[in-house]
Amino acid sequence: MQFVKFKRPLGLLSLMSVLAFSSCSSDDDGEMAVNDSAVITVENVIESKSLSQFGTFQNAGSSPVLNPGESTSFSFYAGKGQTVSFAAMYGNSNDLFFAPANPGIKLYRDNGDPVTGNVSSQIRLWDNGTRINQPTGPAVTHPGVAETTPKNIIETALTTPASQLLKAELTHDGGTKFTLKLTNTSGGTANETPISAGVWAISHSSGTTIVKEDPIFSSGKLSANGLTDLAETGKVTPLTQYLTGITGPASAFSPVLVVVYSGNDNPIFKTGENDRGQGLKELSQQGNADVLANFLKTKPGVKEVFVLKDQATNILQPRINGNNGGKASQTISARKGDRIALVMMYGQSNDWFIAATNNGVDGSTRGDISSIMGLFDSGTLVSSYPGAHIGSQPAQTESQPVEQLANPNPFNTLPSLPQMIKVTIQ
């Protein structure tokens, strides 16, 4: 079986559902000599994280607090299946906070259209369970009396529904970008209150499954990870420290194309040139290495072509829950004067790929060559936030030169390449 053509880019789970197979071409120089033999190994060493993004929000004025009538907003990226969660303190209380119920506010309708407009009905008010509640109002003493034994977080209600105290409005900014505007609408109600600065979070999704449905709090469980500081005092720092630790990439790599060749030019691609129509587009968009592999076998100077797959999953998964990431190895014939290059799709993207920079490495190179790997944009689809393209609408095509991506890239900061991929030749 081979990778099938998808109308939209593959996410982590989609990549796992397709297979690739390729054989190597013959060495034009005949039977390989023993001392020319080497084993190339490629391993995904990304430490998979639960969240794709998080951030904070506050009043833009001199005080971070949202008083009645004041608004703030924050922007983020999310694909179909992902939701947005947030939390902020109900100021005139001991430990109440606003937040949508888990897994957060839905951002796409079942037909794939983005949700826009007033989503206030999804906001709830929660009791953190760490302070004895006084009647809400400006006379509340902070921090108040601690519960002898902390209680589980539960939803609570006041005279005025939470949705009438805090207004939430979604705007779709194009692609996978959204903006959520929050307005304190408690003025003139029986439960008028200032609202603290807050935090927001977007979980990764794997297919239609949200990786972490409770990034900020868990109803029915004790407060944790710095939420108490937010619920009791409006301080966001402890919670943001926790969210920092669980935010980052969770990308798989496609099967890896390895080529041994001669000459001064990398036969796979060249930065500054548009896609050559030889199969790099199929690899960078869909993880399908077969088209490019079959072309390279016909190219003068190419000695060997392989497509490497993890034995268990075909793709190279990241490290998940402490387990090793995907790994693939192949014996090659490479001697001094030959060149070795490799390329694979960065799964959490529209058309990004990881490849050996410049003209690869000399065939006599042995050891760890991870430092020569780079992250590139094939220029064939409009890029989206890595991890937010999953299941979203088909990306818009473009025709731009292949370029190496800087880090930070236009969307976020990824780990250095040696923290994402390990390549050795032994």
Coordinates of C-alpha atoms in Angstrom, one line a residue:
M1 CA 0.0 0.0 0.0
Q2 CA 1.1 3.6 -0.4
F3 CA 0.2 7.0 1.0
V4 CA -3.1 8.1 -0.5
K5 CA -3.7 11.6 -1.6
F6 CA -5.6 13.7 0.9
K7 CA -7.4 16.9 0.2
R8 CA -6.0 18.5 3.3
P9 CA -2.7 18.1 5.2
L10 CA -2.3 15.2 7.6
G11 CA -2.2 15.5 11.3
L12 CA -0.6 13.0 13.8
L13 CA -3.4 10.5 13.7
S14 CA -4.0 10.8 10.0
L15 CA -0.4 10.0 9.2
M16 CA -0.7 6.9 11.3
S17 CA -3.5 5.5 9.1
V18 CA -1.5 5.4 5.9
L19 CA 1.4 3.2 4.7
A20 CA 4.4 3.6 2.5
F21 CA 6.6 1.1 0.7
S22 CA 9.7 1.6 -1.4
S23 CA 12.7 -0.5 -2.5
C24 CA 16.2 0.7 -3.2
S25 CA 17.9 1.1 -6.6
S26 CA 21.0 -0.9 -7.5
D27 CA 24.4 0.6 -6.9
D28 CA 25.8 1.5 -10.3
D29 CA 29.3 0.6 -9.1
G30 CA 28.3 -3.1 -8.6
E31 CA 28.5 -5.1 -5.4
M32 CA 29.1 -2.9 -2.4
A33 CA 32.4 -3.2 -0.5
V34 CA 32.3 -4.1 3.1
N35 CA 34.0 -0.9 4.2
D36 CA 31.5 1.2 2.3
S37 CA 28.6 -0.2 4.3
A38 CA 27.0 2.0 6.9
V39 CA 23.7 2.1 8.8
I40 CA 21.7 5.4 8.9
T41 CA 19.2 5.7 11.7
V42 CA 16.6 8.4 12.1
E43 CA 14.7 9.0 15.3
N44 CA 11.9 11.3 16.4
V45 CA 13.1 12.7 19.7
I46 CA 10.3 15.4 20.2
E47 CA 9.1 15.3 23.8
S48 CA 5.3 15.4 23.0
K49 CA 3.4 18.0 24.8
S50 CA -0.4 18.3 25.6
L51 CA -1.0 21.9 24.6
S52 CA -0.3 23.6 21.3
Q53 CA -0.7 27.1 22.7
F54 CA -1.4 29.1 25.9
G55 CA -1.3 32.7 26.9
T56 CA -2.6 35.3 29.3
F57 CA -5.0 38.2 29.0
Q58 CA -5.6 41.4 31.0
N59 CA -7.0 44.9 30.7
A60 CA -4.7 47.0 28.5
G61 CA -5.0 50.0 30.9
S62 CA -3.0 50.8 34.0
S63 CA -4.6 48.0 36.0
P64 CA -4.8 44.4 34.7
V65 CA -8.3 44.1 36.2
L66 CA -11.4 44.3 33.9
N67 CA -13.8 46.6 35.6
P68 CA -17.5 46.7 34.5
G69 CA -17.7 47.9 30.9
E70 CA -14.1 47.1 30.1
S71 CA -12.9 44.6 27.5
T72 CA -9.8 42.6 26.5
S73 CA -9.1 40.1 23.7
F74 CA -6.6 37.5 22.7
S75 CA -5.9 35.7 19.4
F76 CA -4.9 32.1 18.8
Y77 CA -4.8 29.3 16.2
A78 CA -6.9 26.2 16.2
G79 CA -8.0 23.5 13.8
K80 CA -11.2 21.5 13.6
G81 CA -11.7 19.5 16.8
Q82 CA -9.7 21.9 19.0
T83 CA -11.3 24.2 21.6
V84 CA -10.3 27.2 23.7
S85 CA -10.3 27.2 27.5
F86 CA -9.7 30.1 29.8
A87 CA -10.0 31.1 33.5
A88 CA -10.2 34.4 35.4
M89 CA -11.1 35.3 39.0
Y90 CA -14.5 36.7 40.0
G91 CA -12.9 39.6 41.9
N92 CA -15.6 40.1 44.6
S93 CA -15.3 36.6 45.9
N94 CA -12.9 34.5 48.0
D95 CA -12.1 31.9 45.3
L96 CA -14.6 31.9 42.5
F97 CA -13.5 31.9 38.9
F98 CA -15.0 32.1 35.4
A99 CA -14.3 29.4 32.9
P100 CA -16.1 27.4 30.2
A101 CA -16.9 23.8 31.0
N102 CA -14.2 21.4 29.8
P103 CA -13.1 20.7 27.1
G104 CA -13.7 24.4 26.4
I105 CA -15.5 26.5 23.8
K106 CA -16.1 24.7 20.5
L107 CA -14.5 26.5 17.6
Y108 CA -15.9 24.7 14.5
R109 CA -19.4 23.4 13.6
D110 CA -19.8 19.8 12.6
N111 CA -19.7 20.9 8.9
G112 CA -16.3 22.5 9.4
D113 CA -17.4 26.1 9.4
P114 CA -15.8 28.2 12.1
V115 CA -17.9 29.4 15.1
T116 CA -18.3 33.1 15.3
G117 CA -20.4 35.6 17.4
N118 CA -21.6 35.5 21.0
V119 CA -20.5 32.4 22.9
S120 CA -21.2 33.7 26.4
S121 CA -23.7 30.9 27.1
Q122 CA -20.7 28.5 27.5
I123 CA -19.2 30.5 30.4
R124 CA -19.7 29.1 33.9
L125 CA -18.8 30.2 37.4
W126 CA -16.7 27.7 39.5
D127 CA -15.8 27.4 43.2
N128 CA -12.1 26.6 43.7
G129 CA -12.9 24.9 47.1
T130 CA -9.9 26.4 49.0
R131 CA -11.6 29.3 50.9
I132 CA -14.8 29.5 52.9
N133 CA -17.1 31.6 50.8
Q134 CA -18.4 34.9 52.1
P135 CA -21.3 36.6 50.4
T136 CA -20.0 38.0 47.1
G137 CA -19.5 41.8 46.9
P138 CA -17.0 44.6 47.5
A139 CA -17.0 43.8 51.2
V140 CA -15.3 40.4 50.8
T141 CA -12.2 40.0 52.8
H142 CA -9.2 38.7 50.8
P143 CA -7.9 36.1 51.0
G144 CA -10.5 35.1 53.6
V145 CA -10.5 31.9 55.8
A146 CA -9.0 28.8 54.3
E147 CA -11.1 25.6 54.2
T148 CA -9.8 23.2 56.9
T149 CA -9.8 20.5 54.2
P150 CA -9.8 21.8 50.6
K151 CA -12.8 20.8 48.6
N152 CA -13.2 19.7 45.0
I153 CA -13.9 22.3 42.3
I154 CA -17.6 22.5 41.6
E155 CA -19.8 24.7 39.5
T156 CA -21.6 27.4 41.4
A157 CA -24.3 29.9 40.7
L158 CA -25.2 33.5 41.7
T159 CA -28.4 35.5 41.3
T160 CA -27.0 36.7 37.9
P161 CA -25.9 33.9 35.5
A162 CA -22.2 33.9 34.6
S163 CA -23.0 34.4 31.0
Q164 CA -24.5 37.8 31.9
L165 CA -21.5 38.9 33.9
L166 CA -18.8 38.1 31.3
K167 CA -19.5 38.4 27.6
A168 CA -17.4 36.2 25.2
E169 CA -17.4 37.0 21.4
L170 CA -15.5 34.9 18.8
T171 CA -14.2 36.3 15.6
H172 CA -12.7 34.1 12.8
D173 CA -9.7 36.0 11.4
G174 CA -9.1 33.6 8.4
G175 CA -7.3 30.3 8.1
T176 CA -7.1 28.8 11.6
K177 CA -6.8 32.1 13.4
F178 CA -9.5 33.3 15.9
T179 CA -9.9 36.2 18.3
L180 CA -11.9 35.9 21.6
K181 CA -13.1 39.2 23.1
L182 CA -14.1 39.2 26.8
T183 CA -16.2 42.1 28.2
N184 CA -17.1 42.6 31.8
T185 CA -20.9 43.1 31.6
S186 CA -21.6 42.8 35.3
G187 CA -22.2 46.5 35.8
G188 CA -25.7 47.3 37.2
T189 CA -26.4 43.6 38.0
A190 CA -26.9 42.1 41.5
N191 CA -23.4 40.6 41.2
E192 CA -21.3 43.5 39.9
T193 CA -17.6 42.6 40.1
P194 CA -14.2 43.3 38.8
I195 CA -12.6 40.4 36.8
S196 CA -9.0 39.5 37.1
A197 CA -6.4 38.9 34.4
G198 CA -6.5 35.3 33.2
V199 CA -5.0 32.5 31.2
W200 CA -6.1 30.6 28.1
A201 CA -5.1 27.4 26.5
I202 CA -5.5 25.3 23.3
S203 CA -5.0 21.5 23.5
H204 CA -3.5 19.4 20.7
S205 CA -5.9 17.2 19.0
S206 CA -5.3 13.7 17.6
G207 CA -7.8 13.2 14.8
T208 CA -11.1 14.1 16.5
T209 CA -9.8 13.5 20.1
I210 CA -8.6 16.4 22.2
V211 CA -5.3 15.4 23.9
K212 CA -6.0 17.2 27.2
E213 CA -9.6 18.1 27.9
D214 CA -8.8 19.8 31.3
P215 CA -5.8 22.0 30.7
I216 CA -6.7 24.5 33.5
F217 CA -8.9 22.8 35.9
S218 CA -10.9 19.5 36.5
S219 CA -14.4 19.7 37.8
G220 CA -14.9 17.3 40.8
K221 CA -11.1 17.3 41.6
L222 CA -8.9 19.4 43.9
S223 CA -7.5 22.7 42.5
A224 CA -3.9 22.2 41.2
N225 CA -1.0 23.6 39.2
G226 CA -1.3 27.2 40.4
L227 CA -5.1 27.6 39.8
T228 CA -5.6 28.5 43.5
D229 CA -3.4 31.6 43.1
L230 CA -5.6 32.7 40.2
A231 CA -8.9 31.9 41.9
E232 CA -8.0 33.6 45.2
T233 CA -5.8 36.5 44.2
G234 CA -6.0 36.9 40.4
K235 CA -2.3 36.1 40.0
V236 CA -1.5 34.2 36.8
T237 CA 2.2 33.5 37.2
P238 CA 2.1 30.1 38.9
L239 CA -0.5 28.7 36.5
T240 CA 1.5 30.0 33.5
Q241 CA 4.6 28.3 34.7
Y242 CA 2.7 25.0 34.7
L243 CA 1.2 25.6 31.3
T244 CA 4.6 26.4 29.9
G245 CA 5.8 22.9 30.8
I246 CA 3.0 21.2 28.9
T247 CA 3.0 23.4 25.8
G248 CA 4.9 22.5 22.7
P249 CA 5.1 20.3 19.6
A250 CA 3.6 16.9 19.3
S251 CA 4.5 16.2 15.7
A252 CA 5.1 12.9 13.9
F253 CA 7.4 12.6 10.9
S254 CA 6.5 10.9 7.7
P255 CA 8.5 7.9 6.4
V256 CA 12.1 9.2 5.6
L257 CA 13.5 9.3 2.1
V258 CA 17.3 8.7 2.1
V259 CA 19.3 9.1 -1.1
V260 CA 23.0 8.3 -1.8
Y261 CA 24.3 10.2 -4.8
S262 CA 27.3 11.9 -6.5
G263 CA 27.7 15.5 -7.5
N264 CA 27.6 19.0 -6.1
D265 CA 23.8 19.5 -6.0
N266 CA 21.3 18.0 -3.6
P267 CA 18.9 16.1 -5.9
I268 CA 15.9 16.6 -3.7
F269 CA 15.5 20.4 -3.6
K270 CA 17.3 23.7 -3.6
T271 CA 16.3 26.8 -1.5
G272 CA 15.3 29.7 -3.6
E273 CA 13.7 27.5 -6.3
N274 CA 10.0 26.6 -6.6
D275 CA 8.9 23.0 -6.2
R276 CA 10.3 21.1 -9.1
G277 CA 7.2 18.9 -9.6
Q278 CA 9.3 15.7 -8.9
G279 CA 7.5 14.6 -5.7
L280 CA 8.7 16.9 -2.9
K281 CA 5.2 18.5 -2.8
E282 CA 3.6 15.1 -2.2
L283 CA 6.1 14.4 0.6
S284 CA 5.8 17.8 2.3
Q285 CA 2.0 18.0 2.1
Q286 CA 0.9 14.3 2.5
G287 CA 3.9 12.4 3.8
N288 CA 4.0 10.4 0.6
A289 CA 7.7 9.7 -0.2
D290 CA 7.0 7.3 -3.1
V291 CA 6.6 9.9 -5.9
L292 CA 10.0 11.5 -5.1
A293 CA 11.7 8.2 -4.5
N294 CA 10.6 6.8 -7.9
F295 CA 11.8 10.0 -9.6
L296 CA 15.2 10.0 -7.9
K297 CA 15.8 6.4 -9.1
T298 CA 15.8 7.6 -12.6
K299 CA 18.1 10.6 -12.0
P300 CA 21.8 10.4 -13.2
G301 CA 24.3 10.2 -10.3
V302 CA 21.8 8.7 -7.9
K303 CA 23.2 5.4 -6.5
E304 CA 20.6 4.4 -3.9
V305 CA 17.2 5.5 -2.8
F306 CA 15.4 4.2 0.4
V307 CA 12.1 5.0 2.2
L308 CA 12.6 4.3 5.9
K309 CA 9.6 3.4 8.1
D310 CA 9.2 2.7 11.8
Q311 CA 8.5 -1.1 12.0
A312 CA 5.5 -0.6 14.3
T313 CA 3.7 2.5 12.9
N314 CA 5.4 3.3 9.6
I315 CA 5.6 7.0 10.5
L316 CA 8.0 8.3 13.2
Q317 CA 5.9 9.3 16.2
P318 CA 7.2 11.7 18.9
R319 CA 8.0 10.5 22.4
I320 CA 4.7 10.1 24.2
N321 CA 4.3 9.6 28.0
G322 CA 8.0 8.9 28.4
N323 CA 8.1 6.2 25.6
N324 CA 10.8 6.3 22.9
G325 CA 9.8 8.0 19.7
G326 CA 9.6 6.4 16.3
K327 CA 12.8 5.1 14.8
A328 CA 13.9 3.7 11.4
S329 CA 17.3 2.4 10.2
Q330 CA 18.7 1.3 6.8
T331 CA 22.0 -0.2 5.6
I332 CA 23.4 2.0 2.8
S333 CA 26.5 1.9 0.6
A334 CA 28.4 5.2 0.9
R335 CA 32.0 6.0 0.4
K336 CA 34.2 9.1 0.4
G337 CA 33.1 11.4 -2.4
D338 CA 29.5 10.2 -2.3
R339 CA 26.8 12.4 -0.8
I340 CA 24.0 11.4 1.6
A341 CA 20.8 13.4 1.9
L342 CA 17.4 12.8 3.6
V343 CA 14.0 14.4 3.8
M344 CA 10.7 13.8 5.7
M345 CA 7.4 15.7 6.3
Y346 CA 7.0 17.6 9.6
G347 CA 3.5 16.2 10.3
Q348 CA 2.0 19.1 12.2
S349 CA 2.2 21.4 9.2
N350 CA 0.6 22.1 5.8
D351 CA 3.8 21.7 3.8
W352 CA 6.9 21.8 6.0
F353 CA 9.6 19.3 5.8
I354 CA 12.8 18.4 7.6
A355 CA 15.9 17.7 5.5
A356 CA 19.6 17.8 5.3
T357 CA 20.8 21.3 4.6
N358 CA 22.9 22.3 1.5
N359 CA 24.4 19.2 -0.2
G360 CA 24.0 16.7 2.5
V361 CA 27.1 15.0 4.0
D362 CA 30.0 13.2 2.5
G363 CA 29.6 9.4 2.2
S364 CA 32.4 8.7 4.6
T365 CA 30.8 10.7 7.4
R366 CA 30.1 8.7 10.5
G367 CA 28.5 9.7 13.8
D368 CA 25.6 12.0 14.8
I369 CA 24.7 14.4 11.9
S370 CA 21.6 15.9 13.6
S371 CA 23.1 19.4 13.5
I372 CA 23.0 19.5 9.7
M373 CA 19.2 19.1 9.6
G374 CA 16.9 22.0 8.9
L375 CA 13.2 22.8 8.8
F376 CA 11.9 24.0 5.4
D377 CA 8.7 25.3 3.8
S378 CA 8.0 23.8 0.4
G379 CA 6.0 26.9 -0.6
T380 CA 3.2 24.9 -2.1
L381 CA 0.5 25.6 0.6
V382 CA -0.2 28.6 2.8
S383 CA 1.4 27.8 6.1
S384 CA -0.6 27.5 9.3
Y385 CA 0.3 27.4 13.0
P386 CA 2.0 24.0 13.5
G387 CA -0.5 21.8 15.3
A388 CA -3.5 24.0 14.4
H389 CA -4.0 22.7 10.8
I390 CA -5.3 19.3 12.0
G391 CA -8.7 18.6 10.4
S392 CA -9.2 22.1 9.3
Q393 CA -10.4 23.2 5.9
P394 CA -8.1 22.5 2.9
A395 CA -5.2 24.9 2.9
Q396 CA -4.9 27.5 0.2
T397 CA -2.3 26.7 -2.5
E398 CA 0.6 29.0 -3.2
S399 CA 3.7 28.9 -5.4
Q400 CA 6.6 30.2 -3.5
P401 CA 10.3 29.2 -3.4
V402 CA 11.5 26.6 -1.0
E403 CA 12.9 28.4 2.0
Q404 CA 14.5 27.3 5.3
L405 CA 12.4 28.4 8.2
A406 CA 13.8 30.6 10.9
N407 CA 13.2 29.8 14.5
P408 CA 11.1 31.5 15.9
N409 CA 9.0 30.8 12.8
P410 CA 6.2 33.2 11.8
F411 CA 3.9 31.4 14.3
N412 CA 5.8 30.2 17.3
T413 CA 9.2 28.9 18.5
L414 CA 10.0 25.2 18.0
P415 CA 12.8 23.3 19.8
S416 CA 16.1 23.3 17.9
L417 CA 16.4 20.5 15.3
P418 CA 18.7 18.3 17.5
Q419 CA 15.9 18.4 20.1
M420 CA 13.4 17.1 17.5
I421 CA 15.3 14.7 15.4
K422 CA 18.4 12.5 15.8
V423 CA 20.2 11.2 12.7
T424 CA 23.3 9.0 13.0
I425 CA 25.4 7.1 10.5
Q426 CA 27.4 4.2 11.9

